[in-house]
PDB file of C-alpha atoms and ligand atoms in Angstrom:
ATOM      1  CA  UNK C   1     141.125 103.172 107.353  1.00  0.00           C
ATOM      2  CA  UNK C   2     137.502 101.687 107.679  1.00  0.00           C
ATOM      3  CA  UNK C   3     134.808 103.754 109.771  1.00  0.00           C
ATOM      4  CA  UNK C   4     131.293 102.812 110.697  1.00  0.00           C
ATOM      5  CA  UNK C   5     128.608 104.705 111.336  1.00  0.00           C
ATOM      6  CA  UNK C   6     125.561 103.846 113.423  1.00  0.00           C
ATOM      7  CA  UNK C   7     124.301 103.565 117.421  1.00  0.00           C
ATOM      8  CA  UNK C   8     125.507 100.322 118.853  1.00  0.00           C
ATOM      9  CA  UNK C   9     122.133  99.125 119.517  1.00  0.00           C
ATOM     10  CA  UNK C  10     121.335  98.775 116.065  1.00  0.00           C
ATOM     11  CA  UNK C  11     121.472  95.007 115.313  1.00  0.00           C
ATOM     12  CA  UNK C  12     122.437  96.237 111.687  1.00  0.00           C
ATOM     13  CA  UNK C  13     125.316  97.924 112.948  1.00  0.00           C
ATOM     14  CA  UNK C  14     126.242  95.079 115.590  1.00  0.00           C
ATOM     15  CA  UNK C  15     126.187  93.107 112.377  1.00  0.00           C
ATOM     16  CA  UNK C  16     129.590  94.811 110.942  1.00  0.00           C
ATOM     17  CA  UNK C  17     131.294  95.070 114.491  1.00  0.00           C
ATOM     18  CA  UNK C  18     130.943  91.350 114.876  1.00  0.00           C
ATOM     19  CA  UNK C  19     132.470  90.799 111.382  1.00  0.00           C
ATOM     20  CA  UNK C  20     135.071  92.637 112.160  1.00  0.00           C
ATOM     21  CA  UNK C  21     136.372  91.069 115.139  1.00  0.00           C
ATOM     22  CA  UNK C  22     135.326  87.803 112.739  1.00  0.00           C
ATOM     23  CA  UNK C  23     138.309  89.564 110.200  1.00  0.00           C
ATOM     24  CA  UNK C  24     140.326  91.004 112.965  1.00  0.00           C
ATOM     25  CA  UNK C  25     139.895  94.270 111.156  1.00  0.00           C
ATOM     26  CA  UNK C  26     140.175  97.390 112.730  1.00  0.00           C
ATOM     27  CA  UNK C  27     137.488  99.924 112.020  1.00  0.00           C
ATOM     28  CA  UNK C  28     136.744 103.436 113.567  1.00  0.00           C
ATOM     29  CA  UNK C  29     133.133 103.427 115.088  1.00  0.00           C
ATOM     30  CA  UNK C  30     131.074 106.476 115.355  1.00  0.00           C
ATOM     31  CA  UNK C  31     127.675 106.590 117.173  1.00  0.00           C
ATOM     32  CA  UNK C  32     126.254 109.118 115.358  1.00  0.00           C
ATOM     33  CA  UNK C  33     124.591 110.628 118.131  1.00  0.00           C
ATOM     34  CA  UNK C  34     125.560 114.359 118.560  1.00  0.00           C
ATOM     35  CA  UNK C  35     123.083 116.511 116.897  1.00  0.00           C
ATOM     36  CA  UNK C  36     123.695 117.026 113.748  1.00  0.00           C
ATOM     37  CA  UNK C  37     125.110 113.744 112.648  1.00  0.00           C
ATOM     38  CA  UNK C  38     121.484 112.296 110.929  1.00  0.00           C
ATOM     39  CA  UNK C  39     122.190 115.449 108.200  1.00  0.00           C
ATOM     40  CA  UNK C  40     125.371 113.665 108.137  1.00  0.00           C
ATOM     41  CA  UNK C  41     124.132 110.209 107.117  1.00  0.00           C
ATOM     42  CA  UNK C  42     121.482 110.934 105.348  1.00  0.00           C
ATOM     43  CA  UNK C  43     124.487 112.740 103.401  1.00  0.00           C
ATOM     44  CA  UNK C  44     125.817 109.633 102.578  1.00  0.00           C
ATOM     45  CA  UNK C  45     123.123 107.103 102.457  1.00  0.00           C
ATOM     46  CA  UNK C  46     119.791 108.385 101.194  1.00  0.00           C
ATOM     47  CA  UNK C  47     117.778 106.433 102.989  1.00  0.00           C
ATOM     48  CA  UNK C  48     118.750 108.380 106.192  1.00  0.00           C
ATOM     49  CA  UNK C  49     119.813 104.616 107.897  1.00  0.00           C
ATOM     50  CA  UNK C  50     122.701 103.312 109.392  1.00  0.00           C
ATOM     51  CA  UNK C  51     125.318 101.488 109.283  1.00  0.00           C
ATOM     52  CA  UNK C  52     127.054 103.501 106.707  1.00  0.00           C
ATOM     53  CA  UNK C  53     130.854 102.295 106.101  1.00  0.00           C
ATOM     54  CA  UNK C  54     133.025 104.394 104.310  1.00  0.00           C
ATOM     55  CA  UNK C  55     136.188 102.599 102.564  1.00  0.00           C
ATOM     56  CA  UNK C  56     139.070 105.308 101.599  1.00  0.00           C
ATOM     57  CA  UNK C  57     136.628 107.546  99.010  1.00  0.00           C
ATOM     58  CA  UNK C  58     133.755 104.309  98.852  1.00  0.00           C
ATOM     59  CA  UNK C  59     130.564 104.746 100.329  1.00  0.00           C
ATOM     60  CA  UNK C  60     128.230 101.523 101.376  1.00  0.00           C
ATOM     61  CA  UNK C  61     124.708 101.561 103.167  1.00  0.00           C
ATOM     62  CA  UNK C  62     123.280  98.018 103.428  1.00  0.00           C
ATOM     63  CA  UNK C  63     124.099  95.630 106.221  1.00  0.00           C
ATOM     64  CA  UNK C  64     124.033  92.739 104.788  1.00  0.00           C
ATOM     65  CA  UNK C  65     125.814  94.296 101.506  1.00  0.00           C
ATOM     66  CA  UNK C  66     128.464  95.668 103.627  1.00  0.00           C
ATOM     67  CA  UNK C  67     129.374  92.325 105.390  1.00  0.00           C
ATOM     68  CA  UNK C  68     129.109  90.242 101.801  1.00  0.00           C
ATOM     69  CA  UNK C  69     131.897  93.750 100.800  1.00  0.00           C
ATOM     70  CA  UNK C  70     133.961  93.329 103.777  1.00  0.00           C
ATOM     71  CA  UNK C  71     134.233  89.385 103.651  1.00  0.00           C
ATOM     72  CA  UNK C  72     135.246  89.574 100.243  1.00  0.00           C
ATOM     73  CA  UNK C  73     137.606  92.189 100.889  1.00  0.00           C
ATOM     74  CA  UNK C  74     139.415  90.102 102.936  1.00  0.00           C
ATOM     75  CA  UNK C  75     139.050  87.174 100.684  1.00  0.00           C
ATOM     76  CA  UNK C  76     137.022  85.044 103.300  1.00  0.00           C
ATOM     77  CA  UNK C  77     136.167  82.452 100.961  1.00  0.00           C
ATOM     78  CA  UNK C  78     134.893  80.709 104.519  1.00  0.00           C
ATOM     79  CA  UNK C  79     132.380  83.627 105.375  1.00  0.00           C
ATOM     80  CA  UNK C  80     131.154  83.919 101.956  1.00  0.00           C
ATOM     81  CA  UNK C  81     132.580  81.204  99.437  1.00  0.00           C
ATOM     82  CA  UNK C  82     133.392  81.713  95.791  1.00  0.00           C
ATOM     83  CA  UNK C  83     131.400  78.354  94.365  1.00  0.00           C
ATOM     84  CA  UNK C  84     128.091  80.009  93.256  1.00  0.00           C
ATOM     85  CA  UNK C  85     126.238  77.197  95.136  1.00  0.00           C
ATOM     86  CA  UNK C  86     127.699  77.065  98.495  1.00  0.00           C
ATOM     87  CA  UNK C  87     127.627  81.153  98.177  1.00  0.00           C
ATOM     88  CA  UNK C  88     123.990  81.143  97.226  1.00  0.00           C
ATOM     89  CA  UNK C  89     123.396  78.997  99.958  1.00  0.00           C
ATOM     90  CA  UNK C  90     124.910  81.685 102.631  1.00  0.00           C
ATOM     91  CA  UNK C  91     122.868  84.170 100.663  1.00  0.00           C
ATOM     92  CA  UNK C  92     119.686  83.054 100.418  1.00  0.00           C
ATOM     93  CA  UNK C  93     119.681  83.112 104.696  1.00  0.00           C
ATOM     94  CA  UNK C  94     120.741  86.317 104.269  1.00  0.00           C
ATOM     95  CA  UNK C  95     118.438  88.085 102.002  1.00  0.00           C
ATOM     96  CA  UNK C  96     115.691  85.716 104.198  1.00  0.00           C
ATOM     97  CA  UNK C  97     116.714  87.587 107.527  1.00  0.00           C
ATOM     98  CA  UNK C  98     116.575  91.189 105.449  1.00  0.00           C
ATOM     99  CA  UNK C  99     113.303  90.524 103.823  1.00  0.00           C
ATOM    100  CA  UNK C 100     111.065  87.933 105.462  1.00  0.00           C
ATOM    101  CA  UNK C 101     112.276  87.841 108.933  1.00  0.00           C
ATOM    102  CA  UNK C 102     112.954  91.672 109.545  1.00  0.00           C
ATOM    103  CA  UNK C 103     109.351  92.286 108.517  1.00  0.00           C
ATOM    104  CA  UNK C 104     107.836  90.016 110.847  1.00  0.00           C
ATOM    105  CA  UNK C 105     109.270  91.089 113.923  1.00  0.00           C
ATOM    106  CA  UNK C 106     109.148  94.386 113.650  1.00  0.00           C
ATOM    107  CA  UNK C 107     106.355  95.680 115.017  1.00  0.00           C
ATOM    108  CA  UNK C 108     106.054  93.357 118.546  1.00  0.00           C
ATOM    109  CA  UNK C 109     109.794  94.419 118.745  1.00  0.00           C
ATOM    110  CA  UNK C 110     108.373  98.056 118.755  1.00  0.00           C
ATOM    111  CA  UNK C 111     105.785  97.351 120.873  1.00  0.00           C
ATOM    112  CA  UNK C 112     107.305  94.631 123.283  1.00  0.00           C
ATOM    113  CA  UNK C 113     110.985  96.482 123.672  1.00  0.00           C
ATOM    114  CA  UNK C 114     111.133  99.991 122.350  1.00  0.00           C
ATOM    115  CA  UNK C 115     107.450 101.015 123.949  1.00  0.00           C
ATOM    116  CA  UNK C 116     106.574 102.602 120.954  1.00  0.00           C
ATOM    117  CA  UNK C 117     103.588 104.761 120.756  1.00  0.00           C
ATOM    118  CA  UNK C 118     102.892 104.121 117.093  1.00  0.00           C
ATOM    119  CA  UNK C 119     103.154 100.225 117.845  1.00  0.00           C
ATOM    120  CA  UNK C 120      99.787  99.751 120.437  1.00  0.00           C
ATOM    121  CA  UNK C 121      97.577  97.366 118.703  1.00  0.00           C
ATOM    122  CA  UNK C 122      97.577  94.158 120.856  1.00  0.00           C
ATOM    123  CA  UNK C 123      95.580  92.128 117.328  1.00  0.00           C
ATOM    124  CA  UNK C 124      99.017  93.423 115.756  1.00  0.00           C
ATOM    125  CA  UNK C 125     101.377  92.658 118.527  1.00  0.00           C
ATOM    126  CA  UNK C 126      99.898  89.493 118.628  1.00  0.00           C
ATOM    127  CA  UNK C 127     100.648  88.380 115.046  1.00  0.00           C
ATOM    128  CA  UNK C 128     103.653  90.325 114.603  1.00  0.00           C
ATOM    129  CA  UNK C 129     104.938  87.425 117.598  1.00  0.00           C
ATOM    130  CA  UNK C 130     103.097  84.616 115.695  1.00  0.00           C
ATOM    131  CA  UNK C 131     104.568  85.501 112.496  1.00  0.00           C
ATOM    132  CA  UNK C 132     107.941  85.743 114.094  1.00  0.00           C
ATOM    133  CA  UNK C 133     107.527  82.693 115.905  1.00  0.00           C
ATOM    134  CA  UNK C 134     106.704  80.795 112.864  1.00  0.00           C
ATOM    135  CA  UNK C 135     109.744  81.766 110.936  1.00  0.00           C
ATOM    136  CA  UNK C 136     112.134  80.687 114.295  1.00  0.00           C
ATOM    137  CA  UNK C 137     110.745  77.219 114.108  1.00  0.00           C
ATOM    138  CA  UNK C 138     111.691  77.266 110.370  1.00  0.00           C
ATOM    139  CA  UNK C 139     115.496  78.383 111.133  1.00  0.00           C
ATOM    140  CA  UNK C 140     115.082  75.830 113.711  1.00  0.00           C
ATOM    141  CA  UNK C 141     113.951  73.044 111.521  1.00  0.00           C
ATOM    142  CA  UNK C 142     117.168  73.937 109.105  1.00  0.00           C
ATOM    143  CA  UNK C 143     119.595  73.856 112.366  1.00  0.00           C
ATOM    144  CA  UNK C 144     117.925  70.270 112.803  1.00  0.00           C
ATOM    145  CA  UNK C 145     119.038  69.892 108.934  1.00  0.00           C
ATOM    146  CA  UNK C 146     122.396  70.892 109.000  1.00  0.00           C
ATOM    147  CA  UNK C 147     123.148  70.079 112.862  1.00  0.00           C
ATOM    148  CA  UNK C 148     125.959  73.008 113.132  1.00  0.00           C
ATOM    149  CA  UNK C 149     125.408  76.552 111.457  1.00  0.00           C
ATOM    150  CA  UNK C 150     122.963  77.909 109.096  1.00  0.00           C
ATOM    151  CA  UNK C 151     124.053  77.139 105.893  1.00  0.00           C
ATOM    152  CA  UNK C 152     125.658  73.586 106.634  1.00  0.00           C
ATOM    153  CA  UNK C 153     128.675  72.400 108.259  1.00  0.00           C
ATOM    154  CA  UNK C 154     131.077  75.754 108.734  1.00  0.00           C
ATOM    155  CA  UNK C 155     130.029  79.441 110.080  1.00  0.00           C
ATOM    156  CA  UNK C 156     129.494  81.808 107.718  1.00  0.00           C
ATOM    157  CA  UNK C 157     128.180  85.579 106.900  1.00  0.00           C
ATOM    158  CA  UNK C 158     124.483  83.903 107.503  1.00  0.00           C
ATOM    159  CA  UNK C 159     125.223  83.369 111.207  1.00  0.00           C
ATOM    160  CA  UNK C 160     126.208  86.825 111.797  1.00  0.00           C
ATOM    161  CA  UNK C 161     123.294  88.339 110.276  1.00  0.00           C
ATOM    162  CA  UNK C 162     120.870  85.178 111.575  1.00  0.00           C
ATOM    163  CA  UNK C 163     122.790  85.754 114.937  1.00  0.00           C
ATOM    164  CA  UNK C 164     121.814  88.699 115.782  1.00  0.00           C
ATOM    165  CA  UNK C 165     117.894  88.249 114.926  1.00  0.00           C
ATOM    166  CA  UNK C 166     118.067  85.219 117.014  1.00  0.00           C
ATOM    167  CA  UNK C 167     119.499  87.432 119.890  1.00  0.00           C
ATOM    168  CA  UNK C 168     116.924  90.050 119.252  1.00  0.00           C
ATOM    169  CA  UNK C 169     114.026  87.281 119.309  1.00  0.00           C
ATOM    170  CA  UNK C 170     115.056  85.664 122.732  1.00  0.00           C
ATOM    171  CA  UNK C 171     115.172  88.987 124.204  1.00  0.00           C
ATOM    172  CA  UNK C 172     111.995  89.972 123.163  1.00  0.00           C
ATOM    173  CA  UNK C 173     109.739  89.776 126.265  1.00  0.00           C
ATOM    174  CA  UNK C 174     106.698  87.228 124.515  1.00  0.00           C
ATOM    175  CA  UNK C 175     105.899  84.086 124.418  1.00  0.00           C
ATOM    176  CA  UNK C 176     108.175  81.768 122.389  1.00  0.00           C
ATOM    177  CA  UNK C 177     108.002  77.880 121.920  1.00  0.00           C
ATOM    178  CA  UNK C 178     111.051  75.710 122.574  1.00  0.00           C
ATOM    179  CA  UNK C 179     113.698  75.639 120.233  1.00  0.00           C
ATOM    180  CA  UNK C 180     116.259  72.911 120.770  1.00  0.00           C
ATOM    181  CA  UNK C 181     118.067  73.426 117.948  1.00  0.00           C
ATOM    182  CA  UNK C 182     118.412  76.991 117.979  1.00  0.00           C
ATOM    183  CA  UNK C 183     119.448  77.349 121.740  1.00  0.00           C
ATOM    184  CA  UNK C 184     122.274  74.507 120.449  1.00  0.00           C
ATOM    185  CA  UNK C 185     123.854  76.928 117.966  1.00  0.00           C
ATOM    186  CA  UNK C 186     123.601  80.424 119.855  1.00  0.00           C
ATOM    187  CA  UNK C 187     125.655  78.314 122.421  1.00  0.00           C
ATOM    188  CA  UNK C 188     128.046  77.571 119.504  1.00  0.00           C
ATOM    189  CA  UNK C 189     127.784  81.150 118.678  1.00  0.00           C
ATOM    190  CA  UNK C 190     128.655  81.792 122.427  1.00  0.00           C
ATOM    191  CA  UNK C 191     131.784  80.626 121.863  1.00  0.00           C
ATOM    192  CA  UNK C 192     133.138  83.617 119.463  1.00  0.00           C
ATOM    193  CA  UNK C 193     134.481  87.109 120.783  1.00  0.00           C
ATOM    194  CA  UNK C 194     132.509  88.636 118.326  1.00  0.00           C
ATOM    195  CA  UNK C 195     129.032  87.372 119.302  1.00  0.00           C
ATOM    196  CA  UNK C 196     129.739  87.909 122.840  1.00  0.00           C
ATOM    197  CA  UNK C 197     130.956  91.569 122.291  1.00  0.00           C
ATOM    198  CA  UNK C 198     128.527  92.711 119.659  1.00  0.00           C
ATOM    199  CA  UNK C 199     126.115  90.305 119.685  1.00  0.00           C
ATOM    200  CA  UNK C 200     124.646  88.419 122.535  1.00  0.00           C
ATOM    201  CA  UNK C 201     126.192  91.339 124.416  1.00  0.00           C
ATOM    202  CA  UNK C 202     122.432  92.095 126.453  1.00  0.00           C
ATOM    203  CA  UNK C 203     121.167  94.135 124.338  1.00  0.00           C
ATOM    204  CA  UNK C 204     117.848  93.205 121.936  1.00  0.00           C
TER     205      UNK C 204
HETATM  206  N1  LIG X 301     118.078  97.472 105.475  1.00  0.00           N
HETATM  207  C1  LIG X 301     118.908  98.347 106.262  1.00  0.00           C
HETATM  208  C2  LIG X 301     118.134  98.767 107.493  1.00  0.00           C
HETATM  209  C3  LIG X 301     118.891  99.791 108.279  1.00  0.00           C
HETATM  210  C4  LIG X 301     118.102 100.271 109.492  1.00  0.00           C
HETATM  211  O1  LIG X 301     116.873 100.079 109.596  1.00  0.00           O
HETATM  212  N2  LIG X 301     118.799 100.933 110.399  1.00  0.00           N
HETATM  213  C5  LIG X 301     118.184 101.474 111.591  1.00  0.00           C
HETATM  214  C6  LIG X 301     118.942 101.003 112.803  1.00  0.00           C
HETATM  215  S1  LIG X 301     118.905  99.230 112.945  1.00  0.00           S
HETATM  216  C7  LIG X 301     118.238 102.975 111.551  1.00  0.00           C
HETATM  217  O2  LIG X 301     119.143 103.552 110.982  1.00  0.00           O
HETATM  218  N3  LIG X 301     117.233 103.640 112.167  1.00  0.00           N
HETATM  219  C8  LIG X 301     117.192 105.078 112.206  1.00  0.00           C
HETATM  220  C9  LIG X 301     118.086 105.664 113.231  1.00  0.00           C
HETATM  221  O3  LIG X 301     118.747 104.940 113.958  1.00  0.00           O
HETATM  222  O4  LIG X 301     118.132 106.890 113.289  1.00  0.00           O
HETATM  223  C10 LIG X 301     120.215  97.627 106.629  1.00  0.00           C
HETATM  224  O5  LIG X 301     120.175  96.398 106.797  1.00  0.00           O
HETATM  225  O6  LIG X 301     121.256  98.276 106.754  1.00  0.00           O
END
């Protein structure tokens, strides 16, 4: 048996829920939010973060690293395919969403949506949003490109993970240009269980 654990407002989390209904695999879910359980994920990932899946005796902490685990578990050759090009291709988005993307939205997401104290300079707010903006247009210039999903024709693991950001972004109350070609594929994306459940489910 599979078991997450992590709030369900994490877009990391929402990340592996979505996959799952992707794999039609059933996972326990803990929330993690009695006191008490951050000892117990910081017992199994060091980094005190979730999601955390445990796997029989296994241990993994790493969205993205969890989803590439699961897919290949499964042998979803479509999620994450086995030719090293068309698999670098789904994993360069990927690792682009974990590095570049994640740390340009962070802190107007803080400000904008979680209020945060820590998160009050408007000079920072204000290119936090630029920065973020900038990087949309550039996921919408490769939608343009491929004229379907993120890394070509077919969905894949890069969606998910891309999905969710793209949820967070057009949540975020700021201001945003157009995006044709993004608004296109989140309707696509509309389409799936999985992105209506965990992902564009109304939450950031
Ligand atoms: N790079 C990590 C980031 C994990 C992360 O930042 N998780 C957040 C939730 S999205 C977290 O655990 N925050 C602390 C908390 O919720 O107590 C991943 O992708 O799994």
């Amino acid at each position: 048996m599979l078991t997450l654990l992590g709030k369900p407002t994490s877009v990391n989390v929402r990340k592996v829920l979505w996959l799952c209904d992707e794999l039609a695999l059933e996972i326990a879910h803990r929330p993690m939010d009695a006191p008490g359980d951050a000892q117990a994920v910081r017992a199994r990932n060091p980094n005190g973060l979730v999601p955390v899946l445990i796997d029989g005796e296994a241990v993994l902490w790493e969205s993205n690293t969890i989803c590439r685990y699961l897919a290949a578990r499964q042998q979803r050759h479509d999620l994450l395919p086995v030719d090293p090009l068309a698999r670098a291709r789904v994993e360069q988005w990927m690792d682009w969403q974990a590095t570049d993307l994640n740390s340009a939205w962070r802190y107007a997401f803080m400000a904008r949506v979680r209020g945060s104290a820590a998160h009050t300079d408007e000079a920072l707010i204000a290119a936090s949003g630029a920065d973020w903006n900038r990087l949309m247009t550039l996921l919408d210039a490769q939608l343009v490109h491929t004229g379907a999903f993120v890394a070509g024709a077919d969905f894949t693991l890069a969606d998910i993970v891309l999905g969710l950001s793209a949820n967070r972004w057009r949540m975020t109350p700021m201001t945003r240009p157009d995006l044709p070609a993004i608004d296109a594929w989140v309707a696509r994306l509309e389409t799936r269980p999985g992105y209506r459940a965990h992902g564009g489910n109304g939450i950031p």
